[in-house]
GROMACS .gro file of C-alpha atoms in nm:
model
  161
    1UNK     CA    1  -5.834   3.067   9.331
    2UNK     CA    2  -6.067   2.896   9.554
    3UNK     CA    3  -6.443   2.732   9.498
    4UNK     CA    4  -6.716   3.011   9.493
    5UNK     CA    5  -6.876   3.088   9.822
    6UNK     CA    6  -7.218   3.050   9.684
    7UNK     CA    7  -7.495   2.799   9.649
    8UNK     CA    8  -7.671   2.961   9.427
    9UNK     CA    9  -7.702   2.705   9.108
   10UNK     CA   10  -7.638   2.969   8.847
   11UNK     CA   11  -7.306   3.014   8.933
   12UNK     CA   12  -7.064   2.766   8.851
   13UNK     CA   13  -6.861   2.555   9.073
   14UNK     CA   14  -6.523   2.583   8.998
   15UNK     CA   15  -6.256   2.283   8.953
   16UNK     CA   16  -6.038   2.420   9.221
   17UNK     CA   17  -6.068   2.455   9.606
   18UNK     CA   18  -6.128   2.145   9.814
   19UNK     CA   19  -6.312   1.863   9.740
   20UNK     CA   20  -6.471   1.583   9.964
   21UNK     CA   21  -6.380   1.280   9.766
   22UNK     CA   22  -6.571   0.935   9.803
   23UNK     CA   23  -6.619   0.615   9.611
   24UNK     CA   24  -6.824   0.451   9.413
   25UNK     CA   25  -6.662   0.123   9.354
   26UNK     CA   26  -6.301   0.179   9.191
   27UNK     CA   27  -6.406   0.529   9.120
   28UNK     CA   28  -6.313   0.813   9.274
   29UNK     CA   29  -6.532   1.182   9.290
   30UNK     CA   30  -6.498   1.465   9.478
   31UNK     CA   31  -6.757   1.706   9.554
   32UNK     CA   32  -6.669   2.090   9.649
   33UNK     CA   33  -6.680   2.071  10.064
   34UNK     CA   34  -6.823   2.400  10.062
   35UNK     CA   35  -7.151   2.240   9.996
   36UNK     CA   36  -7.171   1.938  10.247
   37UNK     CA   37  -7.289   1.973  10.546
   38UNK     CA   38  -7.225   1.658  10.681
   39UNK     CA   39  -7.107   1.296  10.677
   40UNK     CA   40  -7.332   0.995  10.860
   41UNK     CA   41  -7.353   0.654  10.896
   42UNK     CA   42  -7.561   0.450  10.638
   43UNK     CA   43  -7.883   0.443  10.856
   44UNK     CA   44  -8.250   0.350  10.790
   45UNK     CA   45  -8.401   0.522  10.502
   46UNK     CA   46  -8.830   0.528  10.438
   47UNK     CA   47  -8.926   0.468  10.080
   48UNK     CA   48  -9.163   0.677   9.858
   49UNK     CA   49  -9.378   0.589   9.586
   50UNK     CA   50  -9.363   0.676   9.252
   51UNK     CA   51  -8.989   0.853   9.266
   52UNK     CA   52  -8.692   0.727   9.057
   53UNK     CA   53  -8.522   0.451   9.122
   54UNK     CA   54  -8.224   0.665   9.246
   55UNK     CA   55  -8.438   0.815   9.519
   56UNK     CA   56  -8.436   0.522   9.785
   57UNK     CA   57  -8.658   0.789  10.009
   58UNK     CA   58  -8.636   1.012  10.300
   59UNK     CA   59  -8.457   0.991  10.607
   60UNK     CA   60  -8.477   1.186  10.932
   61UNK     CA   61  -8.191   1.479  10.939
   62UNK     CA   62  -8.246   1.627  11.333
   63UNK     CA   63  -8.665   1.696  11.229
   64UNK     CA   64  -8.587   1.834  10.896
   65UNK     CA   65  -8.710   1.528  10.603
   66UNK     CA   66  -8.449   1.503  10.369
   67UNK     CA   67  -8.445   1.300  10.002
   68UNK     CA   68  -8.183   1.013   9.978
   69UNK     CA   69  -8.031   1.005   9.631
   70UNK     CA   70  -7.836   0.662   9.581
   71UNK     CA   71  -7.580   0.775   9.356
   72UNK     CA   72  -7.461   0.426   9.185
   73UNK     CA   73  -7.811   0.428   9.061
   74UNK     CA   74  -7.793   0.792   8.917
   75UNK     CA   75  -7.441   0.713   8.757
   76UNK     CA   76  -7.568   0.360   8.634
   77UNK     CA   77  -7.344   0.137   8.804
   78UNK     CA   78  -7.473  -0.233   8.916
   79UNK     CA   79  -7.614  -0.253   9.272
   80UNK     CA   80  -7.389  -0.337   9.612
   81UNK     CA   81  -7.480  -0.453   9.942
   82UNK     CA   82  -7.443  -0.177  10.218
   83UNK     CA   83  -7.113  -0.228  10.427
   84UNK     CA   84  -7.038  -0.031  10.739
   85UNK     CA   85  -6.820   0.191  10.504
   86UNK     CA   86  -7.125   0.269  10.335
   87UNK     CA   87  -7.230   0.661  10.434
   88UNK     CA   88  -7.465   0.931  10.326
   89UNK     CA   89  -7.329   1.269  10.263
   90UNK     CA   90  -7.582   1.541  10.318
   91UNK     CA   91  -7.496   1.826  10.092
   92UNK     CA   92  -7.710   2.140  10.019
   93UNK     CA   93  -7.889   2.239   9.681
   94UNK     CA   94  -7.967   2.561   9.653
   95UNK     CA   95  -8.154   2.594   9.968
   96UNK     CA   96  -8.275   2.202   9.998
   97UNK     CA   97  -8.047   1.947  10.209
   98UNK     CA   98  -8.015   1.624  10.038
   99UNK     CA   99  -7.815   1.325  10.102
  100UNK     CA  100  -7.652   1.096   9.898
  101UNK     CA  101  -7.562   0.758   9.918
  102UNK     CA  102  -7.177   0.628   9.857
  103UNK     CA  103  -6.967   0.327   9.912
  104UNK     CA  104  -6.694   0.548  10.130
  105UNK     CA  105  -6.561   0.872  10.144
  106UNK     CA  106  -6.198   0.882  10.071
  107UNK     CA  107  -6.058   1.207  10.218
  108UNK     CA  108  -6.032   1.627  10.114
  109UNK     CA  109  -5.811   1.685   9.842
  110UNK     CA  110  -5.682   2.014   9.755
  111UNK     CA  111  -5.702   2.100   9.371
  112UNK     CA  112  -5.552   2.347   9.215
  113UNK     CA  113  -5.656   2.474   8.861
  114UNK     CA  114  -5.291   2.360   8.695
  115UNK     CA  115  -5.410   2.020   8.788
  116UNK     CA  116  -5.757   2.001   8.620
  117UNK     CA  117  -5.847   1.875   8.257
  118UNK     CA  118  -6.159   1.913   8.116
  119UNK     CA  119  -6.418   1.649   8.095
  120UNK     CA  120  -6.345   1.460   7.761
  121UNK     CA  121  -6.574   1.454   7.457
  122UNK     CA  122  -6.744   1.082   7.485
  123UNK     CA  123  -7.021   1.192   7.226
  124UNK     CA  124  -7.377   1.242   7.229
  125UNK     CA  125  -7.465   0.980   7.359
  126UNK     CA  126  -7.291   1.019   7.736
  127UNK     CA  127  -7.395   1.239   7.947
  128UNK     CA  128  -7.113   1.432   8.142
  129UNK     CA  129  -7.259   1.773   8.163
  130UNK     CA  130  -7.231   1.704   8.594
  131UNK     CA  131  -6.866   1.700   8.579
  132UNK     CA  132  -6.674   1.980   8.596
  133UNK     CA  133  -6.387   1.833   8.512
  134UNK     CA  134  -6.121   1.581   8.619
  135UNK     CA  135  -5.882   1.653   8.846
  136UNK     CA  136  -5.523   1.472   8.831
  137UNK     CA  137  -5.345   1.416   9.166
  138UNK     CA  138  -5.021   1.174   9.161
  139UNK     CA  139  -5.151   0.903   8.967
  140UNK     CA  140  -5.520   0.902   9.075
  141UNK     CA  141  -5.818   1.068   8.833
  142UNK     CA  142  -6.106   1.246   9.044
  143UNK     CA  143  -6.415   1.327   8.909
  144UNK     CA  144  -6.521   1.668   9.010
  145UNK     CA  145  -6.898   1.703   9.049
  146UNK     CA  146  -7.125   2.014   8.959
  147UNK     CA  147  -7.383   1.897   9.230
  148UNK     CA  148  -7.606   2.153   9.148
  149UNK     CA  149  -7.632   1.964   8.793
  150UNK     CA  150  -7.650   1.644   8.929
  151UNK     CA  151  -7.900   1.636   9.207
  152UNK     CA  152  -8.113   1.872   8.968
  153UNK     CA  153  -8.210   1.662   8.697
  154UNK     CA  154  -8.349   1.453   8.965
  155UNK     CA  155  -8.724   1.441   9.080
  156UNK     CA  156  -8.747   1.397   9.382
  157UNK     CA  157  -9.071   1.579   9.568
  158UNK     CA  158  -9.016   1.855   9.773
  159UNK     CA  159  -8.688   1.980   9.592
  160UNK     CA  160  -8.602   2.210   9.340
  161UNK     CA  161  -8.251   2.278   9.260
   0.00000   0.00000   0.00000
């Protein structure tokens, strides 16, 4: 069974296909590869007013202005210097590109559904509803993002998900 075809938000992504999977820190998540575009080089981003702290701004995609989403701010984690592993991954949301900001990008890893748990209770207080679930590969744990979920509960001007 492989990843829907679709970006339509309504439907859900499902926890097996291919993933792009990048770090944040020691963490590992994979996205479905069906929805990035591309990979770049960390490169200079313009700030907005009045956004989120996850939005560091725009940046210049070939004329089209696209939102920069930082995501060790969205997930909470403390701050890191930019290295030259540093890269933005410009994925699409429904019909908006946005790219988001991670400490590396790891590699594609093939998932199949006999090799996904779901996302564990953590209570009420923990958010998880952007995880699709976990996928289990030798002894490594990869969280599996629903991007449309994650990127949506974001303002950022200019895109609806």
């Amino acid at each position: 069974m492989s990843a829907p075809k679709t970006n339509d938000p309504s439907t859900p992504v499902a926890a097996t296909g291919q993933f792009l999977t990048f770090r944040l820190g020691d963490e590992e998540y994979g996205l479905e590869i069906l929805r990035v575009q591309e990979i770049k080089g960390y490169s200079k981003i313009t700030p907005l007013p009045n956004t989120p702290r996850e939005v560091k701004g725009v940046m210049n995609l070939r004329g089209a202005v696209v939102p920069i989403i930082d995501l060790r701010t969205r997930f909470g984690l403390r701050e890191a210097e930019y290295t030259v592993f540093t890269v933005i991954v410009v994925v699409t949301v429904g019909t908006k590109i946005v790219g988001l900001v991670v400490d590396a990008v790891s590699d594609v890893l093939n998932v199949e559904a006999k090799e996904v748990v779901p996302t564990p209770d953590l209570g009420s207080g923990v958010d998880t509803s952007f995880l699709t679930g976990i996928a289990r590969t030798g002894e490594r744990l990869v969280s599996l993002l629903n991007i449309d979920r994650l990127v949506g509960n974001t303002t950022v001007p200019g895109l609806t998900a």
